[in-house]
Coordinates of C-alpha atoms in Angstrom, one line a residue:
M1 CA 26.1 -24.2 9.9
V2 CA 28.1 -26.6 12.2
I3 CA 30.7 -27.2 9.4
L4 CA 31.1 -23.5 8.9
S5 CA 31.6 -22.8 12.6
N6 CA 34.3 -25.5 12.8
M7 CA 36.4 -23.9 10.0
R8 CA 39.4 -21.8 10.6
I9 CA 38.8 -18.1 10.4
G10 CA 40.6 -17.9 7.1
K11 CA 38.6 -20.7 5.5
R12 CA 35.4 -19.2 6.9
L13 CA 36.2 -15.8 5.3
I14 CA 37.0 -17.5 2.0
A15 CA 33.7 -19.3 2.1
G16 CA 32.0 -16.1 2.9
F17 CA 33.5 -14.3 0.0
G18 CA 32.6 -17.3 -2.2
C19 CA 29.0 -16.8 -1.2
I20 CA 29.4 -13.1 -2.2
L21 CA 30.8 -14.1 -5.6
V22 CA 27.9 -16.5 -6.2
T23 CA 25.5 -13.7 -5.3
I24 CA 27.3 -11.4 -7.8
V25 CA 26.9 -14.1 -10.5
L26 CA 23.2 -14.5 -9.7
L27 CA 22.8 -10.8 -9.8
A28 CA 24.5 -10.7 -13.2
V29 CA 22.2 -13.4 -14.5
L30 CA 19.3 -11.4 -13.2
A31 CA 20.7 -8.3 -14.9
I32 CA 20.9 -10.2 -18.3
F33 CA 17.3 -11.2 -17.8
Q34 CA 16.2 -7.6 -17.1
I35 CA 18.2 -6.2 -20.0
N36 CA 16.6 -8.8 -22.3
R37 CA 13.2 -7.7 -21.1
L38 CA 14.2 -4.1 -21.8
A39 CA 15.3 -5.0 -25.3
Q40 CA 11.9 -6.7 -25.8
Q41 CA 10.1 -3.6 -24.7
T42 CA 12.3 -1.5 -27.0
R43 CA 11.4 -3.8 -29.8
L44 CA 7.8 -3.2 -29.0
I45 CA 8.5 0.5 -29.5
F46 CA 10.2 -0.2 -32.8
E47 CA 7.2 -2.3 -33.8
H48 CA 5.1 0.8 -33.9
P49 CA 4.8 0.6 -37.7
F50 CA 3.1 -2.8 -37.2
T51 CA 0.3 -1.0 -35.5
V52 CA 0.0 1.2 -38.5
M53 CA -0.2 -1.8 -40.8
T54 CA -2.9 -3.4 -38.7
E55 CA -5.0 -0.2 -38.9
I56 CA -4.4 0.2 -42.6
A57 CA -5.6 -3.4 -43.1
E58 CA -8.7 -2.8 -41.1
T59 CA -9.3 0.4 -43.1
E60 CA -9.2 -1.5 -46.4
V61 CA -11.6 -4.1 -45.0
R62 CA -14.1 -1.4 -43.9
I63 CA -13.9 0.3 -47.3
L64 CA -14.7 -3.0 -49.0
E65 CA -17.6 -3.5 -46.6
M66 CA -18.9 0.0 -47.5
H67 CA -18.8 -0.8 -51.2
R68 CA -20.4 -4.2 -50.7
E69 CA -23.2 -2.7 -48.6
M70 CA -23.8 -0.1 -51.3
K71 CA -24.2 -2.8 -53.9
D72 CA -26.6 -4.7 -51.6
L73 CA -28.8 -1.7 -51.2
V74 CA -30.9 -2.6 -54.2
A75 CA -31.6 -6.0 -52.8
Y76 CA -33.5 -4.7 -49.8
P77 CA -37.3 -4.7 -50.4
T78 CA -38.4 -2.1 -47.9
I79 CA -37.6 1.6 -47.4
E80 CA -36.7 0.9 -43.7
E81 CA -34.1 -1.7 -44.7
K82 CA -32.6 0.6 -47.3
I83 CA -32.4 3.4 -44.7
A84 CA -30.8 1.1 -42.2
S85 CA -28.3 -0.1 -44.8
G86 CA -27.4 3.5 -45.6
E87 CA -26.9 4.2 -41.9
K88 CA -24.5 1.2 -41.7
V89 CA -22.6 2.7 -44.7
Q90 CA -22.2 6.0 -42.8
R91 CA -21.0 4.2 -39.7
L92 CA -18.4 2.3 -41.7
E93 CA -17.3 5.6 -43.2
A94 CA -16.9 7.1 -39.8
R95 CA -14.9 4.1 -38.6
V96 CA -12.6 4.5 -41.7
L97 CA -12.0 8.2 -40.9
F98 CA -11.2 7.4 -37.3
L99 CA -8.7 4.7 -38.4
L100 CA -7.1 7.2 -40.7
E101 CA -6.6 9.6 -37.8
R102 CA -5.0 6.9 -35.8
V103 CA -2.7 6.1 -38.8
R104 CA -1.8 9.7 -39.1
E105 CA -0.7 9.9 -35.5
R106 CA 1.7 6.9 -35.9
F107 CA 2.8 7.2 -39.5
L108 CA 6.5 7.8 -40.0
G109 CA 6.4 8.9 -43.6
D110 CA 4.9 11.8 -45.6
L111 CA 1.7 12.8 -43.9
S112 CA 0.4 14.3 -47.1
E113 CA -0.2 10.7 -48.3
I114 CA -2.5 10.1 -45.3
D115 CA -4.3 13.5 -46.0
A116 CA -4.7 12.5 -49.7
L117 CA -6.2 9.2 -48.6
R118 CA -8.6 10.8 -46.2
A119 CA -9.6 13.3 -48.9
A120 CA -10.3 10.4 -51.3
V121 CA -12.6 8.8 -48.7
L122 CA -14.4 12.1 -48.3
D123 CA -14.7 12.5 -52.1
W124 CA -16.7 9.2 -52.0
R125 CA -19.4 10.8 -49.9
P126 CA -21.3 12.4 -52.9
I127 CA -21.4 9.0 -54.6
R128 CA -22.7 7.4 -51.4
D129 CA -25.4 10.0 -50.9
E130 CA -26.5 9.8 -54.5
V131 CA -26.8 6.0 -54.4
I132 CA -28.7 6.1 -51.1
Y133 CA -31.1 8.8 -52.4
L134 CA -31.8 6.8 -55.6
N135 CA -32.5 3.6 -53.7
V136 CA -34.9 5.4 -51.3
E137 CA -36.6 6.9 -54.4
K138 CA -36.8 3.4 -55.8
E139 CA -34.4 4.1 -58.7
D140 CA -32.6 0.9 -58.0
P141 CA -31.2 0.2 -61.5
V142 CA -29.6 3.7 -61.7
A143 CA -28.2 3.3 -58.2
A144 CA -26.7 -0.1 -59.0
E145 CA -25.1 1.4 -62.2
I146 CA -23.5 4.2 -60.2
T147 CA -22.2 1.7 -57.6
R148 CA -20.7 -0.5 -60.2
G149 CA -19.3 2.4 -62.1
K150 CA -18.1 5.5 -60.3
G151 CA -18.3 3.8 -56.9
A152 CA -16.1 0.9 -57.9
R153 CA -13.6 3.1 -59.6
H154 CA -13.3 5.3 -56.5
V155 CA -12.8 2.3 -54.3
V156 CA -9.9 1.2 -56.6
L157 CA -8.4 4.7 -56.2
I158 CA -8.7 4.5 -52.5
Q159 CA -7.1 1.0 -52.5
E160 CA -4.2 2.3 -54.6
K161 CA -3.5 5.0 -52.0
L162 CA -3.8 2.5 -49.2
A163 CA -1.3 0.2 -50.9
S164 CA 1.3 3.0 -51.0
V165 CA 0.9 3.7 -47.3
R166 CA 1.0 0.0 -46.5
N167 CA 4.2 -0.6 -48.4
F168 CA 5.9 2.2 -46.6
A169 CA 4.8 0.9 -43.2
Q170 CA 6.0 -2.6 -44.1
E171 CA 9.4 -1.2 -44.9
K172 CA 9.6 0.7 -41.6
A173 CA 8.5 -2.4 -39.7
A174 CA 11.3 -4.5 -41.1
Q175 CA 13.9 -1.8 -40.3
A176 CA 12.5 -1.5 -36.7
K177 CA 12.7 -5.2 -36.2
Q178 CA 16.3 -5.3 -37.4
R179 CA 17.3 -2.5 -35.0
A180 CA 15.6 -4.2 -32.1
N181 CA 17.5 -7.4 -32.6
Q182 CA 20.8 -5.5 -32.9
L183 CA 20.0 -3.7 -29.6
K184 CA 19.3 -7.0 -27.9
Q185 CA 22.6 -8.5 -29.0
R186 CA 24.6 -5.5 -27.8
S187 CA 22.9 -5.5 -24.4
V188 CA 23.7 -9.2 -23.9
I189 CA 27.4 -8.7 -24.8
V190 CA 27.8 -5.6 -22.6
T191 CA 26.2 -7.5 -19.7
L192 CA 28.5 -10.5 -20.1
L193 CA 31.6 -8.3 -20.2
A194 CA 30.4 -6.4 -17.1
M195 CA 29.7 -9.7 -15.3
I196 CA 33.2 -11.0 -16.1
T197 CA 34.8 -7.8 -14.9
V198 CA 32.9 -7.8 -11.6
F199 CA 33.8 -11.4 -11.1
V200 CA 37.6 -10.8 -11.6
I201 CA 37.6 -7.7 -9.3
A202 CA 35.6 -9.4 -6.6
L203 CA 37.9 -12.5 -6.6
A204 CA 41.0 -10.3 -6.3
L205 CA 39.5 -8.3 -3.6
A206 CA 38.4 -11.4 -1.7
L207 CA 41.9 -12.8 -1.7
R208 CA 43.4 -9.5 -0.6
I209 CA 41.0 -9.1 2.3
T210 CA 41.4 -12.7 3.4
R211 CA 45.2 -12.3 3.6
S212 CA 45.0 -9.0 5.4
I213 CA 42.8 -10.6 8.1
T214 CA 44.4 -14.0 8.5
D215 CA 47.9 -12.7 9.1
P216 CA 47.1 -10.4 12.1
L217 CA 44.8 -13.1 13.5
S218 CA 47.6 -15.6 13.5
Q219 CA 49.7 -13.2 15.6
L220 CA 46.8 -12.5 17.9
D221 CA 46.2 -16.2 18.4
H222 CA 49.8 -16.8 19.3
S223 CA 49.8 -14.0 22.0
I224 CA 46.6 -15.2 23.6
A225 CA 47.9 -18.7 23.8
R226 CA 51.0 -17.5 25.8
V227 CA 48.7 -15.5 28.2
S228 CA 46.5 -18.6 28.7
E229 CA 49.7 -20.5 29.7
G230 CA 50.4 -18.0 32.5
D231 CA 52.8 -15.7 30.7
Y232 CA 51.0 -12.5 31.9
K233 CA 54.0 -10.4 30.9
S234 CA 53.3 -11.2 27.3
Q235 CA 51.4 -8.2 26.0
I236 CA 49.6 -8.1 22.7
R237 CA 51.1 -5.2 20.8
S238 CA 49.0 -3.4 18.3
T239 CA 50.7 -2.9 15.0
S240 CA 47.7 -1.9 12.9
K241 CA 45.0 0.8 13.0
D242 CA 42.1 -1.4 11.7
E243 CA 39.5 -3.3 13.6
L244 CA 42.0 -6.0 14.6
G245 CA 44.3 -3.4 16.1
R246 CA 41.5 -2.0 18.1
L247 CA 40.6 -5.5 19.3
T248 CA 44.1 -6.1 20.7
R249 CA 44.2 -2.7 22.4
S250 CA 40.9 -3.4 24.1
F251 CA 42.7 -5.8 26.5
N252 CA 44.2 -2.6 28.1
E253 CA 40.9 -0.7 28.1
M254 CA 38.9 -2.9 30.6
T255 CA 37.8 0.0 32.7
T256 CA 36.3 1.8 29.7
R257 CA 34.4 -1.3 28.8
I258 CA 33.0 -1.6 32.4
D259 CA 31.9 2.0 32.2
E260 CA 30.1 1.2 29.0
Q261 CA 28.4 -1.8 30.6
N262 CA 27.2 0.5 33.4
R263 CA 25.7 2.9 30.9
V264 CA 24.0 0.0 29.2
I265 CA 22.5 -1.1 32.6
A266 CA 21.3 2.5 33.2
E267 CA 19.7 2.6 29.8
K268 CA 18.0 -0.7 30.5
N269 CA 16.7 0.7 33.8
R270 CA 15.2 3.7 31.9
E271 CA 13.6 1.3 29.5
N272 CA 12.1 -0.7 32.4
E273 CA 10.8 2.5 33.9
S274 CA 9.2 3.4 30.6
L275 CA 7.6 0.0 30.4
L276 CA 6.3 0.5 34.0
L277 CA 4.8 3.8 33.1
N278 CA 3.0 2.1 30.1
V279 CA 1.3 -0.2 32.6
L280 CA 0.7 2.1 35.6
P281 CA 0.0 5.9 36.1
E282 CA 3.1 7.9 36.9
G283 CA 2.2 8.6 40.5
I284 CA 1.4 4.9 41.2
A285 CA 4.7 3.8 39.5
G286 CA 6.6 6.2 41.8
R287 CA 5.0 4.9 44.9
L288 CA 5.8 1.3 43.8
K289 CA 9.5 2.2 43.2
K290 CA 9.7 3.7 46.7
G291 CA 8.7 0.4 48.1
E292 CA 5.0 0.9 48.9
Q293 CA 3.6 -2.6 49.1
R294 CA -0.2 -2.2 48.9
I295 CA -1.6 0.7 47.0
A296 CA -5.4 1.4 47.4
D297 CA -7.1 4.8 47.1
F298 CA -10.6 6.1 47.3
F299 CA -11.8 8.7 44.8
P300 CA -15.2 10.3 45.7
E301 CA -15.9 11.5 42.1
V302 CA -14.6 10.3 38.8
S303 CA -16.1 9.5 35.4
V304 CA -15.6 6.0 33.9
L305 CA -15.9 5.0 30.2
F306 CA -16.4 1.6 28.7
A307 CA -16.2 1.0 24.9
D308 CA -16.8 -2.3 23.2
I309 CA -16.3 -3.2 19.5
V310 CA -19.6 -4.4 18.0
G311 CA -19.1 -6.9 15.2
F312 CA -15.5 -7.8 16.2
T313 CA -16.1 -11.6 16.6
P314 CA -17.5 -12.1 13.1
M315 CA -14.5 -10.0 11.8
T316 CA -12.1 -12.4 13.6
R317 CA -13.6 -15.4 11.8
E318 CA -13.0 -13.7 8.4
S319 CA -9.5 -12.3 9.1
T320 CA -6.1 -13.8 9.8
P321 CA -4.7 -13.5 13.4
Q322 CA -2.1 -11.0 12.1
N323 CA -4.7 -8.8 10.6
V324 CA -6.8 -8.9 13.7
V325 CA -3.9 -7.9 15.9
E326 CA -2.8 -5.2 13.5
F327 CA -6.4 -3.8 13.4
L328 CA -6.7 -3.8 17.3
D329 CA -3.2 -2.3 17.7
E330 CA -4.0 0.6 15.4
L331 CA -7.5 1.1 16.8
F332 CA -6.4 1.1 20.5
S333 CA -3.4 3.3 19.7
A334 CA -5.8 5.8 18.2
F335 CA -7.9 5.5 21.4
D336 CA -4.8 6.1 23.5
S337 CA -3.9 9.3 21.6
I338 CA -7.5 10.6 22.0
A339 CA -7.4 9.9 25.7
Q340 CA -4.0 11.6 26.1
K341 CA -5.3 14.6 24.2
Y342 CA -8.1 15.2 26.8
G343 CA -6.1 14.2 29.9
V344 CA -8.0 11.0 30.3
E345 CA -6.3 7.8 31.6
K346 CA -6.6 4.5 30.0
I347 CA -7.0 1.8 32.6
K348 CA -6.9 -1.4 30.5
T349 CA -8.1 -3.2 27.5
I350 CA -10.1 -6.4 27.9
G351 CA -10.2 -8.3 24.6
D352 CA -11.9 -5.9 22.3
A353 CA -13.2 -3.6 25.1
Y354 CA -11.5 -0.4 26.3
M355 CA -11.8 1.2 29.7
A356 CA -10.7 4.8 30.6
V357 CA -11.3 7.1 33.5
S358 CA -11.3 10.9 33.9
G359 CA -10.6 12.8 37.1
L360 CA -8.5 10.1 38.8
S361 CA -4.9 11.4 39.0
Q362 CA -4.4 13.8 36.1
P363 CA -5.8 17.3 36.8
N364 CA -8.8 18.3 34.7
D365 CA -11.2 21.2 35.1
S366 CA -14.1 19.4 33.5
P367 CA -13.3 15.6 33.7
T368 CA -16.8 14.4 32.8
E369 CA -17.0 16.8 29.7
A370 CA -13.6 15.6 28.6
L371 CA -14.7 12.0 28.9
V372 CA -17.8 12.6 26.7
F373 CA -15.6 14.2 24.1
V374 CA -13.4 11.2 24.2
G375 CA -16.3 8.9 23.7
L376 CA -17.5 10.8 20.6
E377 CA -14.0 10.9 19.1
L378 CA -13.5 7.1 19.8
I379 CA -16.5 6.5 17.6
D380 CA -15.1 8.8 14.9
A381 CA -11.7 7.1 15.0
T382 CA -13.4 3.7 14.6
E383 CA -15.1 4.8 11.5
L384 CA -11.8 6.1 10.0
I385 CA -10.1 2.8 10.7
N386 CA -13.1 1.0 9.2
E387 CA -12.5 2.9 6.0
K388 CA -8.8 2.0 6.0
Y389 CA -9.2 -1.7 6.6
G390 CA -12.6 -2.2 4.8
T391 CA -14.2 -3.5 8.0
E392 CA -17.7 -2.9 9.3
V393 CA -17.4 -2.9 13.0
S394 CA -18.8 -0.1 15.3
L395 CA -18.2 1.1 18.8
R396 CA -20.6 1.1 21.7
V397 CA -19.7 3.6 24.5
G398 CA -21.1 3.9 28.0
I399 CA -20.2 6.5 30.7
H400 CA -21.1 7.0 34.3
S401 CA -19.8 9.2 37.2
G402 CA -19.4 8.4 40.9
P403 CA -17.0 7.2 43.6
V404 CA -14.4 4.4 43.0
V405 CA -11.7 2.5 44.7
A406 CA -8.4 2.3 42.7
G407 CA -5.4 0.2 43.4
V408 CA -2.6 -2.1 42.3
I409 CA -2.9 -5.9 42.4
G410 CA -0.5 -8.7 41.5
K411 CA 3.1 -9.4 42.2
S412 CA 4.9 -10.5 39.0
K413 CA 2.5 -8.6 36.7
F414 CA 1.1 -5.4 38.1
I415 CA -2.5 -4.4 37.2
Y416 CA -4.0 -1.0 38.1
D417 CA -7.7 -1.3 38.2
L418 CA -10.9 0.4 39.5
W419 CA -13.7 -1.2 41.6
G420 CA -17.1 -0.1 42.8
D421 CA -20.7 0.5 41.8
T422 CA -19.6 3.3 39.4
V423 CA -17.6 0.9 37.4
N424 CA -20.4 -1.6 37.2
I425 CA -23.0 1.1 36.1
A426 CA -20.6 2.4 33.4
N427 CA -20.2 -1.1 32.1
R428 CA -24.0 -1.4 32.0
M429 CA -24.3 1.8 30.1
E430 CA -22.1 0.3 27.5
S431 CA -23.5 -3.2 27.3
H432 CA -27.1 -1.8 27.1
G433 CA -26.2 0.9 24.7
I434 CA -26.5 1.3 20.9
A435 CA -23.7 0.7 18.4
G436 CA -22.2 3.9 17.1
R437 CA -23.5 6.0 20.0
V438 CA -22.4 7.3 23.4
Q439 CA -24.8 6.4 26.2
T440 CA -24.7 8.0 29.7
S441 CA -26.4 7.7 33.0
D442 CA -28.6 10.5 34.3
T443 CA -25.8 11.5 36.6
V444 CA -23.5 12.2 33.6
K445 CA -26.2 14.0 31.7
Q446 CA -26.9 16.4 34.6
K447 CA -23.1 17.2 34.8
V448 CA -22.6 18.0 31.2
E449 CA -26.0 19.0 29.8
S450 CA -24.8 22.6 29.4
A451 CA -22.2 21.4 27.0
F452 CA -23.9 18.6 25.1
S453 CA -27.3 17.8 23.6
F454 CA -29.0 14.5 24.6
E455 CA -31.9 12.4 23.5
P456 CA -33.6 10.2 26.1
R457 CA -34.2 6.4 26.2
R458 CA -37.0 5.8 28.7
G459 CA -37.4 2.8 30.9
I460 CA -34.4 0.8 29.7
E461 CA -34.0 -2.5 31.7
I462 CA -30.6 -2.3 33.2
K463 CA -29.2 -5.6 34.6
G464 CA -29.2 -5.4 38.4
R465 CA -30.8 -1.9 38.4
G466 CA -34.3 -2.3 37.0
K467 CA -35.8 0.1 34.5
Q468 CA -34.0 3.5 34.3
D469 CA -33.9 6.5 32.0
V470 CA -30.6 6.7 30.1
W471 CA -29.3 9.3 27.6
L472 CA -27.7 9.2 24.2
V473 CA -25.3 12.0 23.4
I474 CA -26.3 13.8 20.2
G475 CA -23.2 16.0 20.2
P476 CA -21.7 19.2 21.6
K477 CA -23.7 22.3 21.7
P478 CA -22.5 25.1 19.3
K479 CA -20.3 27.0 21.7
F480 CA -18.3 23.8 22.4
G481 CA -17.9 22.8 18.8

């Protein structure tokens, strides 16, 4: 990199175009490789007749097995063994018929040959049935004579028909292989010619572009050198309409550039304001921008929600840091969308915990009901993301209502937070709750019992509060959906 930065611009451009040419060559080599693979795939298509040959060979083997099994019938001492042998013959015949159907689908010749072959196999059935019957009836000598006579002659007939089909398939296979090799050779030749053509065109283009850039740059360098020596009357005249021409004219457009810089600064200010609104509520951010130093407010009645991911720590041991951050980002983004939907404000996230409040600064007719709906939907969102990532975490949610103190602390990094007994109790509702459920205090239950159904948990030991009755939300009543 240091050597490249010390080169003259012309040499640097030549080196750059050289890299482009090397890339083109590498791409051409890759194209040859891909075309070769394409030719191989095409050859596999042409080798279709080889599949027919394989199936014909298996057909012949099965027919011979059928005939051998028929001859072996007389050797079995019991009726059960003779019946089992006959059933094996029938299965072999079914396999032969199946193979002939496969051959018929792929055969490139006269299909009547396949049909005649299938008919010959079917014509063998009466012989098979007669032999099986005679064996079962203990007429073994007669059955053996039929097998060696009519059965053997019919097998020879079937083999003759198979030989005709096999010879045709072999001929087609040889032709297909020859066509595949020809296609491969043509593909390689065409690719080589294309590569040579692209190389020549790219080389000519590189030389042309290099010359068109180095000449104007030499003139620009001479004029700048005269200005640096104090000859401020020397102006750089633009003689071209390309990028270099616009560069020389930019010396006379300083005021436009300053205006552009001011617009960039304004855009940065808007971005900073957007970042501030991501950290603080809009009203609080406005008060800070106006210069208010200490912001602290008392709210007599709000509802506070805490949610904690159960099973998150084991998940972090089994996942990479990137996967953990990606999981939390998607989960908490979903939580933020749900909170925004119900007019609820997110206060902060603490590790894998989530804190939100309703009735603080955003107007809401039913802030506690809204927060309960949020709690239920946070659990649903966690289940959906579990399905996506294949995780098994769950969410534990606690809600309490009451007075709080809210304010901004910090100098370099602002934090908007809540304090008070209400926050502590909401946190206890969560920490003493049940995974996958929303647990509320009696205060919350009394506020929203007309909208939600609850089930009690009696005498739960709450840290710092003793035994209390708490409530698990079952769900909204029918009229609330």
